[in-house]
Short mmCIF file of C-alpha atoms in Angstrom, two decimals:
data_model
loop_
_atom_site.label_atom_id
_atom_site.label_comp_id
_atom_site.label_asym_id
_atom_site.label_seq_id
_atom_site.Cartn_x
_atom_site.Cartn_y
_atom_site.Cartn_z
CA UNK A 313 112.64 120.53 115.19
CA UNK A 314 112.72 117.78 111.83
CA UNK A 315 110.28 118.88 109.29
CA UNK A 316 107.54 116.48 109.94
CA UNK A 317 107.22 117.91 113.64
CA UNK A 318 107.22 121.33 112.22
CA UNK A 319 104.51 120.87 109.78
CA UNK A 320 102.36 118.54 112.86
CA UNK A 321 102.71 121.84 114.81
CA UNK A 322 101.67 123.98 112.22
CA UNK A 323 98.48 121.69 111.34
CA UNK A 324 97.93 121.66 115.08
CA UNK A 325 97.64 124.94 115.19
CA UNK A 326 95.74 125.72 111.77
CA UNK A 327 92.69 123.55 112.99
CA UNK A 328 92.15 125.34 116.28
CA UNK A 329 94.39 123.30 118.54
CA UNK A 330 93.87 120.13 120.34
CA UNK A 331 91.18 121.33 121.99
CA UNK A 332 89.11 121.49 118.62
CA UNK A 333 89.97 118.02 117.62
CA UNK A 334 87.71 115.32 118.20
CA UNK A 335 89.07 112.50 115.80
CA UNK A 336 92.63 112.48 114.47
CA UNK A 337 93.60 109.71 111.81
CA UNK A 338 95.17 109.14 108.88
CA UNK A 339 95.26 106.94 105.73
CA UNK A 340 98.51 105.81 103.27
CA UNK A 341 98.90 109.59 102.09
CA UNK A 342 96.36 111.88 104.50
CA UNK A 343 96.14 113.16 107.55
CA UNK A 344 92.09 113.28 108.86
CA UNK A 345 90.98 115.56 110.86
CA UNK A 346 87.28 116.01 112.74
CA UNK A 347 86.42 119.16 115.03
CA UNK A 348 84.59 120.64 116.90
CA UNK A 349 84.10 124.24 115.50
CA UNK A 350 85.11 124.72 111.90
CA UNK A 351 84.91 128.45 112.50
CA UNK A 352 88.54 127.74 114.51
CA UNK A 353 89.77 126.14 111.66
CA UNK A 354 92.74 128.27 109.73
CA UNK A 355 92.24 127.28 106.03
CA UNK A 356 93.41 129.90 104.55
CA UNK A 357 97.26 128.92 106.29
CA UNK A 358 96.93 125.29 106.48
CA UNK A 359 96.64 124.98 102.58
CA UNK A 360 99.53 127.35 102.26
CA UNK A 361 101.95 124.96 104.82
CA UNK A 362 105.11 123.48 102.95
CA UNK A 363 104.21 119.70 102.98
CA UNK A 364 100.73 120.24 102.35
CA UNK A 365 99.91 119.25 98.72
CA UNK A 366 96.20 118.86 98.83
CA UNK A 367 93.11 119.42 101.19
CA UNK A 368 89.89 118.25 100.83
CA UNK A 369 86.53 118.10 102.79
CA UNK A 370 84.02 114.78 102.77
CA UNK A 371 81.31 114.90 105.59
CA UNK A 372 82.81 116.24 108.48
CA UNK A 373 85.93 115.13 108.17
CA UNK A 374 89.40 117.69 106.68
CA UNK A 375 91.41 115.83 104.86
CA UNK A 376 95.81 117.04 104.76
CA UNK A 377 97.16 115.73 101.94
CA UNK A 378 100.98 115.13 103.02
CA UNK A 379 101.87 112.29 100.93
CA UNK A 380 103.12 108.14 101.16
CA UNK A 381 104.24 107.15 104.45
CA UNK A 382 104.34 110.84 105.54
CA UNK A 383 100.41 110.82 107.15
CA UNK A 384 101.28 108.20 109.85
CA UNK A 385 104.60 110.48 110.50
CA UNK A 386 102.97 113.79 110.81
CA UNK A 387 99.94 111.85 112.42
CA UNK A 388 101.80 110.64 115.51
CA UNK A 389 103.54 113.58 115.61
CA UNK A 390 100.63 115.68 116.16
CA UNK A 391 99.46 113.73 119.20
CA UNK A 392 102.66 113.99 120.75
CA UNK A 393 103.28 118.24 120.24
CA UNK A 394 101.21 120.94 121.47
CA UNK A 395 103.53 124.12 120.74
CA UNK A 396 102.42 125.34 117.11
CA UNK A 397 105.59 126.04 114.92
CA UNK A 398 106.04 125.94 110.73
CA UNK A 399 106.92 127.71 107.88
CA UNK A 400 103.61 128.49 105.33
CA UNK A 401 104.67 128.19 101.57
CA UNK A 402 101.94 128.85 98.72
CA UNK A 403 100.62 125.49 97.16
CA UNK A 404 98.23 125.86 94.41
CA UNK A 405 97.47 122.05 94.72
CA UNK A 406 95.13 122.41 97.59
CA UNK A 407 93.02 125.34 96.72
CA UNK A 408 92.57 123.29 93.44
CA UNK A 409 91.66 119.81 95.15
CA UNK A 410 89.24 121.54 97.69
CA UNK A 411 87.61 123.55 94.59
CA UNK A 412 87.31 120.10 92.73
CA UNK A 413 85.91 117.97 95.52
CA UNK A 414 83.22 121.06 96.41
CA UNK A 415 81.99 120.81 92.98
CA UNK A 416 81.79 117.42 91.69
CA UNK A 417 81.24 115.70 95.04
CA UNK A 418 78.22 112.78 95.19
CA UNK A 419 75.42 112.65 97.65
CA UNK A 420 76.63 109.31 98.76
CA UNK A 421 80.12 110.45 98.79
CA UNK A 422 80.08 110.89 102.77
CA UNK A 423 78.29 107.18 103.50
CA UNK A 424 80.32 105.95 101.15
CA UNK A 425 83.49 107.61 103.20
CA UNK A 426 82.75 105.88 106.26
CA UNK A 427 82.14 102.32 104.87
CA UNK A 428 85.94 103.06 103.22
CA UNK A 429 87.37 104.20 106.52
CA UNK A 430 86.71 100.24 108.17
CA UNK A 431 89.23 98.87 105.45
CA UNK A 432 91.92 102.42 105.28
CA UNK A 433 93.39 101.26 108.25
CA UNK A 434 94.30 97.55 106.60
CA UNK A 435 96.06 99.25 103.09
CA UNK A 436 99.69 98.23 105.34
CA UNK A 437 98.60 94.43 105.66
CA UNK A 438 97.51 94.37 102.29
CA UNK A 439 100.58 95.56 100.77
CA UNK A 440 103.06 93.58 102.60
CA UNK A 441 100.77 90.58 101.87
CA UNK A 442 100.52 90.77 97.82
CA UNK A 443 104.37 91.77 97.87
CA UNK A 444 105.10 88.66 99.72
CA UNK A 445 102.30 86.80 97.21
CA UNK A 446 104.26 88.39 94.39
CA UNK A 447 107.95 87.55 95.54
CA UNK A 448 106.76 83.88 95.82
CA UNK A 449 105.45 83.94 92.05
CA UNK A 450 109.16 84.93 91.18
CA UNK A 451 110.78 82.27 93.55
CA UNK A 452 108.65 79.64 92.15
CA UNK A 453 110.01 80.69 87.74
CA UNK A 454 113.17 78.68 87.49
CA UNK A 455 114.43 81.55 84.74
CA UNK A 456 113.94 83.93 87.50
CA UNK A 457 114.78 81.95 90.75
CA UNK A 458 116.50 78.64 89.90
CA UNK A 459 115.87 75.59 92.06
CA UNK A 460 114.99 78.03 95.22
CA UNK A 461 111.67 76.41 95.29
CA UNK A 462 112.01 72.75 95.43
CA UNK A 463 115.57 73.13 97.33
CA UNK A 464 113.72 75.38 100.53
CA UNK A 465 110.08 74.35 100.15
CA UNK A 466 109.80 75.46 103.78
CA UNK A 467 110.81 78.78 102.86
CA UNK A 468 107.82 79.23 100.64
CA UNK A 469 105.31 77.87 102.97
CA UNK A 470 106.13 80.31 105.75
CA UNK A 471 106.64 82.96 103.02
CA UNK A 472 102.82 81.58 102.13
CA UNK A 473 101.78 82.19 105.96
CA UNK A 474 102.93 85.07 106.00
CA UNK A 475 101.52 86.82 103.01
CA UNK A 476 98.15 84.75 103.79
CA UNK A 477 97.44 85.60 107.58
CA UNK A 478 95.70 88.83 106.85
CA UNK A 479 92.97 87.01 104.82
CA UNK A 480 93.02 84.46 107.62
CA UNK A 481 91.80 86.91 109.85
CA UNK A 482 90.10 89.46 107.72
CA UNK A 483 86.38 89.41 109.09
CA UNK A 484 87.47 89.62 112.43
CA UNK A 485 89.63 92.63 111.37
CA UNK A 486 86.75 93.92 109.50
CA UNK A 487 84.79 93.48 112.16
CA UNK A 488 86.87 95.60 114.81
CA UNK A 489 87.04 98.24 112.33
CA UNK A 490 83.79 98.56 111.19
CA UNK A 491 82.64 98.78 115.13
CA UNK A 492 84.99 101.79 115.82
CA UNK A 493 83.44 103.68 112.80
CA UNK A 494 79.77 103.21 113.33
CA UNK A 495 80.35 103.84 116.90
CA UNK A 496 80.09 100.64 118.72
CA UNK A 497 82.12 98.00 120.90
CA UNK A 498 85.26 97.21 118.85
CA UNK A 499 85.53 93.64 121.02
CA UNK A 500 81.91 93.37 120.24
CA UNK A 501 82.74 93.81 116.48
CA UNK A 502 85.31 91.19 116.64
CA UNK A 503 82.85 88.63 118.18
CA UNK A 504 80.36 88.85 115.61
CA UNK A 505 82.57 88.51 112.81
CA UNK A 506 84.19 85.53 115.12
CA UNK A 507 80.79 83.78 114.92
CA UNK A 508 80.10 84.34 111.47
CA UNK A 509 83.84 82.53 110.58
CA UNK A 510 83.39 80.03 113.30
CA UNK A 511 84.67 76.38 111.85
CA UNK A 512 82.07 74.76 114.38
CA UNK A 513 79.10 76.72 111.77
CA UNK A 514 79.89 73.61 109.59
CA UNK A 515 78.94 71.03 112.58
CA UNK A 516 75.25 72.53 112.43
CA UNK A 517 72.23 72.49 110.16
CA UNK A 518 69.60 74.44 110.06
CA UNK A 519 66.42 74.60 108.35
CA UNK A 520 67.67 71.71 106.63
CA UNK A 521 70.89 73.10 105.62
CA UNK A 522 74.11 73.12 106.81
CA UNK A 523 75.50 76.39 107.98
CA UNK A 524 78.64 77.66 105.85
CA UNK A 525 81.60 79.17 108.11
CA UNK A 526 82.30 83.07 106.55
CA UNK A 527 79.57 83.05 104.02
CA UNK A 528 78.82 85.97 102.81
CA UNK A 529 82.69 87.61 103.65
CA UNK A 530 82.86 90.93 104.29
CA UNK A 531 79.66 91.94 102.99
CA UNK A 532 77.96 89.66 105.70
CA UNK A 533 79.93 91.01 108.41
CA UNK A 534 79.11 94.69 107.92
CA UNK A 535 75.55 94.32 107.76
CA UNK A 536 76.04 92.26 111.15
CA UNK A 537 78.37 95.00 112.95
CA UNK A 538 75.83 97.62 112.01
CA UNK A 539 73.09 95.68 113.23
CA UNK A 540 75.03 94.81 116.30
CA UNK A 541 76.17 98.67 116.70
CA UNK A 542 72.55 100.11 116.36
CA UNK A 543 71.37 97.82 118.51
CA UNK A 544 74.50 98.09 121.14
CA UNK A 545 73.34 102.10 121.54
CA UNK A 546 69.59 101.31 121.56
CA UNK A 547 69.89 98.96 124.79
CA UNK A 548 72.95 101.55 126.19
CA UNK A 549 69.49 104.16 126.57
CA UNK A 550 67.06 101.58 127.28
CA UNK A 551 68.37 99.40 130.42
CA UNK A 552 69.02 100.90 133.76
CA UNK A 553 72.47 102.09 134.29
CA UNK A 554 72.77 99.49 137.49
CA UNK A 555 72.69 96.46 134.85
CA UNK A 556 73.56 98.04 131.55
CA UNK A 557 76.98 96.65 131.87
CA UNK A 558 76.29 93.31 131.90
CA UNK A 559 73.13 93.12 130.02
CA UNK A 560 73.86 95.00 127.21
CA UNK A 561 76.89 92.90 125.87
CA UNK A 562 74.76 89.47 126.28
CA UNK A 563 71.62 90.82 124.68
CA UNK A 564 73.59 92.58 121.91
CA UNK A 565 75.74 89.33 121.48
CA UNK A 566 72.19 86.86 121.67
CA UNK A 567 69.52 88.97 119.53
CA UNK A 568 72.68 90.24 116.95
CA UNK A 569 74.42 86.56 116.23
CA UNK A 570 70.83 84.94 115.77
CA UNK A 571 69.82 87.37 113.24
CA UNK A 572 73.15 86.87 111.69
CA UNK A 573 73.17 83.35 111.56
CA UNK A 574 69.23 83.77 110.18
CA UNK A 575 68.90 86.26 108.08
CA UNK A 576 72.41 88.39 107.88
CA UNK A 577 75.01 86.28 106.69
CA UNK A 578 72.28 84.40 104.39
CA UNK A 579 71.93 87.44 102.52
CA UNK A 580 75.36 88.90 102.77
CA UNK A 581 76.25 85.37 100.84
CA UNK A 582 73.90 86.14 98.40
CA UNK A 583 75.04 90.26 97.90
CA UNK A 584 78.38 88.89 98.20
CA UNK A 585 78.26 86.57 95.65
CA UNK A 586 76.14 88.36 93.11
CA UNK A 587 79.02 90.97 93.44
CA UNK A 588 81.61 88.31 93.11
CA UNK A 589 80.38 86.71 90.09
CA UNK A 590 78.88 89.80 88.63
CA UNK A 591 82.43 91.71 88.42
CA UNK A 592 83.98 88.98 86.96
CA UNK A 593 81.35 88.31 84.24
CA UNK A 594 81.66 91.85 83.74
CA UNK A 595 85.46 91.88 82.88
CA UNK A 596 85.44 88.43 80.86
CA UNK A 597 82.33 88.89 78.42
CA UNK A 598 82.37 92.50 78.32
CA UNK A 599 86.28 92.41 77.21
CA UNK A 600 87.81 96.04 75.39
CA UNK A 601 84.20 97.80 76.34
CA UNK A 602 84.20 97.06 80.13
CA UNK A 603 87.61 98.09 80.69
CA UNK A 604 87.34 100.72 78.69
CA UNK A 605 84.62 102.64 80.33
CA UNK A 606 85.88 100.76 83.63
CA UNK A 607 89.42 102.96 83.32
CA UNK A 608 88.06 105.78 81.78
CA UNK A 609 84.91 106.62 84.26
CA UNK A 610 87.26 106.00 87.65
CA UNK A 611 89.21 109.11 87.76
CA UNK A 612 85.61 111.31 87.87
CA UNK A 613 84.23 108.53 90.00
CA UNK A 614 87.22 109.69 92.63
CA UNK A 615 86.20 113.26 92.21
CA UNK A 616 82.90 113.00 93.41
CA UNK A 617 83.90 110.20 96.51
CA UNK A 618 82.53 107.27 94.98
CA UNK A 619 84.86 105.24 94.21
CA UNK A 620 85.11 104.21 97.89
CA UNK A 621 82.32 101.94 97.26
CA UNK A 622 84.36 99.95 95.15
CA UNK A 623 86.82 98.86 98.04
CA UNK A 624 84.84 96.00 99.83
CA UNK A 625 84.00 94.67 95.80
CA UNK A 626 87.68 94.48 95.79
CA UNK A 627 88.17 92.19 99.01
CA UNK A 628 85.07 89.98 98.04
CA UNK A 629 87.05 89.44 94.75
CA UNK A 630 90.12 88.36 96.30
CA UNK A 631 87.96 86.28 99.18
CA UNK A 632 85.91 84.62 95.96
CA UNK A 633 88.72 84.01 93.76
CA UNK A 634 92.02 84.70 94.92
CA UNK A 635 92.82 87.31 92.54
CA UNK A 636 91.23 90.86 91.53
CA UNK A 637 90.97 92.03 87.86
CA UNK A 638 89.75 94.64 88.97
CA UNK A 639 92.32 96.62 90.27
CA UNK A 640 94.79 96.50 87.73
CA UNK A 641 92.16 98.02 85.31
CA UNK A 642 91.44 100.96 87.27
CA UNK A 643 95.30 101.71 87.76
CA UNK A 644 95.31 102.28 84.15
CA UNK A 645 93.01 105.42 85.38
CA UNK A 646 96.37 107.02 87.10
CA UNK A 647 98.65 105.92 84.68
CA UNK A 648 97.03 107.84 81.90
CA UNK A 649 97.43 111.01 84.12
CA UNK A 650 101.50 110.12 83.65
CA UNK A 651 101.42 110.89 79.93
CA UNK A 652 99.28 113.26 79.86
CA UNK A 653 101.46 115.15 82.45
CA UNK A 654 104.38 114.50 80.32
CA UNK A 655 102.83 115.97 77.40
CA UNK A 656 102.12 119.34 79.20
CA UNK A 657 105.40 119.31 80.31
CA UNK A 658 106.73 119.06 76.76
CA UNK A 659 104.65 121.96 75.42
CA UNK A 660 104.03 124.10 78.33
CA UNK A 661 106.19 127.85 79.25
CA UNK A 662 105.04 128.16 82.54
CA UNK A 663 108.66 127.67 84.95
CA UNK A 664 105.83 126.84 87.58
CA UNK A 665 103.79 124.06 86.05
CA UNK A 666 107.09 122.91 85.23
CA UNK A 667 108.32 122.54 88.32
CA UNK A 668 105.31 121.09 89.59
CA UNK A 669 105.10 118.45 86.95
CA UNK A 670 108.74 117.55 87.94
CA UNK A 671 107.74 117.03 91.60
CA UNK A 672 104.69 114.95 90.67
CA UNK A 673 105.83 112.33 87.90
CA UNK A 674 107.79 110.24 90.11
CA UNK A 675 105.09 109.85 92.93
CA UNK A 676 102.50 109.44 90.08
CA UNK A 677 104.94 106.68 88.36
CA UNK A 678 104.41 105.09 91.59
CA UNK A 679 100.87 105.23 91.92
CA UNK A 680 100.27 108.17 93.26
CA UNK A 681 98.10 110.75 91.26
CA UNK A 682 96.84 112.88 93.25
CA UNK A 683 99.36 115.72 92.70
CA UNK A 684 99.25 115.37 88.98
CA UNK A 685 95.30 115.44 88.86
CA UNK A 686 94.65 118.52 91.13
CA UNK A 687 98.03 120.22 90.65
CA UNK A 688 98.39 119.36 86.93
CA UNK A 689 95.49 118.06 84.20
CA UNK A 690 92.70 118.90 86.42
CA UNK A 691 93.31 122.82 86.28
CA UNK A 692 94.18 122.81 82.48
CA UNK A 693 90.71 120.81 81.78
CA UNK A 694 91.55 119.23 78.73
CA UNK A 695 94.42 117.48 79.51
CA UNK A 696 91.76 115.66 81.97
CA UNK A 697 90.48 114.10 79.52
CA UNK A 698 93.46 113.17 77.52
CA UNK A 699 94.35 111.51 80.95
CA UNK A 700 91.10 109.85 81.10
CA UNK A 701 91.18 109.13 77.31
CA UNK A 702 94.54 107.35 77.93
CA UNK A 703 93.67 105.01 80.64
CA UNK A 704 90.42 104.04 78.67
CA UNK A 705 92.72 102.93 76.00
CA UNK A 706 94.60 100.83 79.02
CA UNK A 707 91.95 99.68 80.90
CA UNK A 708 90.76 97.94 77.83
CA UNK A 709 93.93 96.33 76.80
CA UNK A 710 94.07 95.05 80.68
CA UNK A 711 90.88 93.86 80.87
CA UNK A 712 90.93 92.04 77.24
CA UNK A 713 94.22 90.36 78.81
CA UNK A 714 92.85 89.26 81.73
CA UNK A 715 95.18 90.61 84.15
CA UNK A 716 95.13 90.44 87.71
CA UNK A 717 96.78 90.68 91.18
CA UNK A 718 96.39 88.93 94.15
CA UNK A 719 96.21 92.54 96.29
CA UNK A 720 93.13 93.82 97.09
CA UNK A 721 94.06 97.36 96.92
CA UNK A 722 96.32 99.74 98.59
CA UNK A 723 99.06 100.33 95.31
CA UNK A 724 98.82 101.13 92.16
CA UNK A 725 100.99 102.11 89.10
CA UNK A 726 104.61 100.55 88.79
CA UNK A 727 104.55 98.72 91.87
CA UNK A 728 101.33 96.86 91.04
CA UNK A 729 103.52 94.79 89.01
CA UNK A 730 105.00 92.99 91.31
CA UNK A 731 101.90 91.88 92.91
CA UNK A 732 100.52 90.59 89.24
CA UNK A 733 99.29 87.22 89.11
CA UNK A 734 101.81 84.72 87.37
CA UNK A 735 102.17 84.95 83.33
CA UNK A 736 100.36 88.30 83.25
CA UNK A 737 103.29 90.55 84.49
CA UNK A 738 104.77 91.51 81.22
CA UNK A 739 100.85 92.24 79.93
CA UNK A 740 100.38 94.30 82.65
CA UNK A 741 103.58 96.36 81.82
CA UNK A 742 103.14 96.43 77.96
CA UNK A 743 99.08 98.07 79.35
CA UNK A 744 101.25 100.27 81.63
CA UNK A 745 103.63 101.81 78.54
CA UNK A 746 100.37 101.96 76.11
CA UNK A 747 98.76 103.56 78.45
CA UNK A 748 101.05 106.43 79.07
CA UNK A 749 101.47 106.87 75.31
CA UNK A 750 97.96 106.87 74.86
CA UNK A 751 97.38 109.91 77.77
CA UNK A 752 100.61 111.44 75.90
CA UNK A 753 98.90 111.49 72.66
CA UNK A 754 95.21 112.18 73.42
CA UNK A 755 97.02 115.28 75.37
CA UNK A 756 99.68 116.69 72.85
CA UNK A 757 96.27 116.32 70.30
CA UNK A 758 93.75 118.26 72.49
CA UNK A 759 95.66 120.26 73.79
CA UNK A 760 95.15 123.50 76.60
CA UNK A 761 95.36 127.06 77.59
CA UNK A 762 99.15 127.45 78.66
CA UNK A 763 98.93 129.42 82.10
CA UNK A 764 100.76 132.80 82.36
CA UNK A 765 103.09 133.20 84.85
#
């Protein structure tokens, strides 16, 4: 049995069996558990099981840390085994995360969760697309790429397609999603965010306007689905079981896409662009400030859950504009944690932190900070806030520069580059290397209480 079946088998058994389980998913680096009776639940173990480097509760839901492209593994795994099997090695990480989350977590934290959960499930579509976006930036520099782009034009269009069918179909995807978490018809979702992207909107006018396919973008089709899903259950108790299945889709469908097409999408268009245009006001008249406070606030805004709320600003900034500042200001937030983790390295005697800092730094390099934050400068306190200190000072030089990517989110750190809008790739770098000085320095000056071992 390969490690990643081991370790599904393990988890399997740690949360009570499959019996227990009543939602299994997972995002980019976690494995999501819901159950039935959390008295079954093995926590103790679970935190202690080799490929386990973090756990964490929001709501109802137990989150696995298990790492990039190692949740979808372990995931699939788990609804395929039913034997529990696995070797438990001690992990400080996890005990650390799950103390961390317990204490700074937000009352909005779990709402916040679930309006998250509708876009986890697109972070793969989203990557491929602004890595496609970005390798067309570098086929279209003749320094970089030659003639490539005026000798295979075609090349670059489908290259274009490609990177630019998720967007295409992003409310209906949004839509789906959004349906399966508040608990209605996923078709049903689809649909209304169908109608509110419908082309043939722009054939009709109504009170004297003209209606406006997709106004409103994502925001407009969550408030719809929720609408619709509320609704959906409502008639589901109200209407005899004998014609419940046929009138409950055409009176959700009738009384849900008039109030979209009303009052919903209206005001989604008007949320939606006060967000837009707010954010980006924000980031060019507030310059060195904004970002600082941007870069510097996001890595407590993650402890408490709240920085979910910031993923649908993300995708309205990219629907808006084509491009998110956003993003490339709060991965100065993780970067930071890179230097400061260096600088403990450099001064610390603990074998153990050592070795944990040497596991960490590449995934962090990558984007990845999770292990560094609740393995490494979270437990030693200060070195927190040299982190946080150091992606201020990067955040601001990013937002002052104007950089941005054409991602809405889903990577961060080193690879972020390559999804960089054109001409800002080599800011975005010189931010990234400041940056990491900057959490080096504000570390190495504050210093912290070396553990014993």
């Amino acid at each position: 049995m390969d490690k990643t079946h081991l370790l599904a088998s393990k988890i399997l058994q740690g949360v009570g069996g499959e019996g227990n389980i009543s939602k299994l998913e997972n995002c980019m680096t976690r494995v999501r558990v819901e159950v039935h009776d959390d008295g079954r639940l093995d926590l103790t173990s679970l935190k202690t099981l080799e490929g386990i480097k973090g756990y964490l509760k929001q709501g109802e839901q137990h989150q696995f840390i298990v790492g990039p492209g190692a949740a979808a593994k372990v995931v699939d795994a788990m609804r395929a085994l039913l034997s529990p099997a696995g070797e438990p090695v001690q992990n400080d990480i996890a005990r650390n995360k799950a103390t961390a989350k317990a204490k700074y977590s937000a009352p909005m934290s779990g709402a916040l969760r679930k309006l998250a959960d509708v876009f986890i499930p697109l972070i793969p579509a989203f990557i491929a697309s602004g890595l496609i976006m970005g390798i067309i930036n570098l086929l279209k520099r003749p320094d970089i790429a030659g003639s490539i782009a005026t000798d295979y034009p075609n090349v670059l269009g489908l290259l274009a397609i490609f990177g630019g069918a998720v967007f295409a179909i992003m409310n209906i995807l949004v839509g789906v999603n959004a349906a399966r978490v508040f608990g209605g018809s996923q078709a049903m979702g689809g649909v209304m965010a169908g109608i509110l992207s419908s082309p043939a909107l722009a054939q009709i006018t109504l009170f004297g306007e003209t209606l406006q396919p997709g106004r409103g973008g994502v925001i407009a089709v969550l408030l719809v689905v929720a609408l619709m899903c509320w609704l959906e259950k409502r008639l589901r108790n109200l209407l005899p079981e004998s014609v419940e299945l046929i009138l409950n889709p055409l009176m959700t469908t009738l009384i849900t896409a008039t109030l979209a097409i009303v009052i919903l999408q209206p005001l989604g268009g008007i949320i939606s662009d006060g967000i837009a245009h707010g954010v980006n006001i924000a980031i060019d008249k507030g310059g060195l400030l904004v970002g600082a406070v941007l870069a510097g606030a996001f890595l407590p805004l993650v402890l408490s859950g709240l920085h979910q709320g910031l993923v649908p600003i993300h995708v309205e900034l990219i629907q808006a504009h084509g491009s998110n500042p956003l993003l490339p200001i709060l991965a100065m937030a993780g970067v930071g944690q890179v230097g400061a983790a260096i600088a403990v390295y450099m001064k610390t005697r603990n074998k153990r932190l050592k070795k944990v800092i040497k596991g960490a730094l590449p995934v962090g390099i990558l984007g990845i900070g999770e292990p560094l934050i609740f393995g490494v400068t979270l437990p030693l306190g200060r070195p927190f806030i040299g982190a946080c200190l150091g992606g201020a000072v990067g955040g601001a030089l990013i937002c002052y520069w104007k950089v941005a990517t054409v991602i809405t989110f889903g990577i961060s750190g080193l690879p972020l580059a390559l999804t960089i809008i054109s001409g800002k790739v080599m800011l975005y770098l010189a931010g990234l290397v400041i940056t990491v000085l900057a959490g080096f320095i504000f570390t190495w000056l504050m210093g912290f209480n070396d553990p014993e071992e």
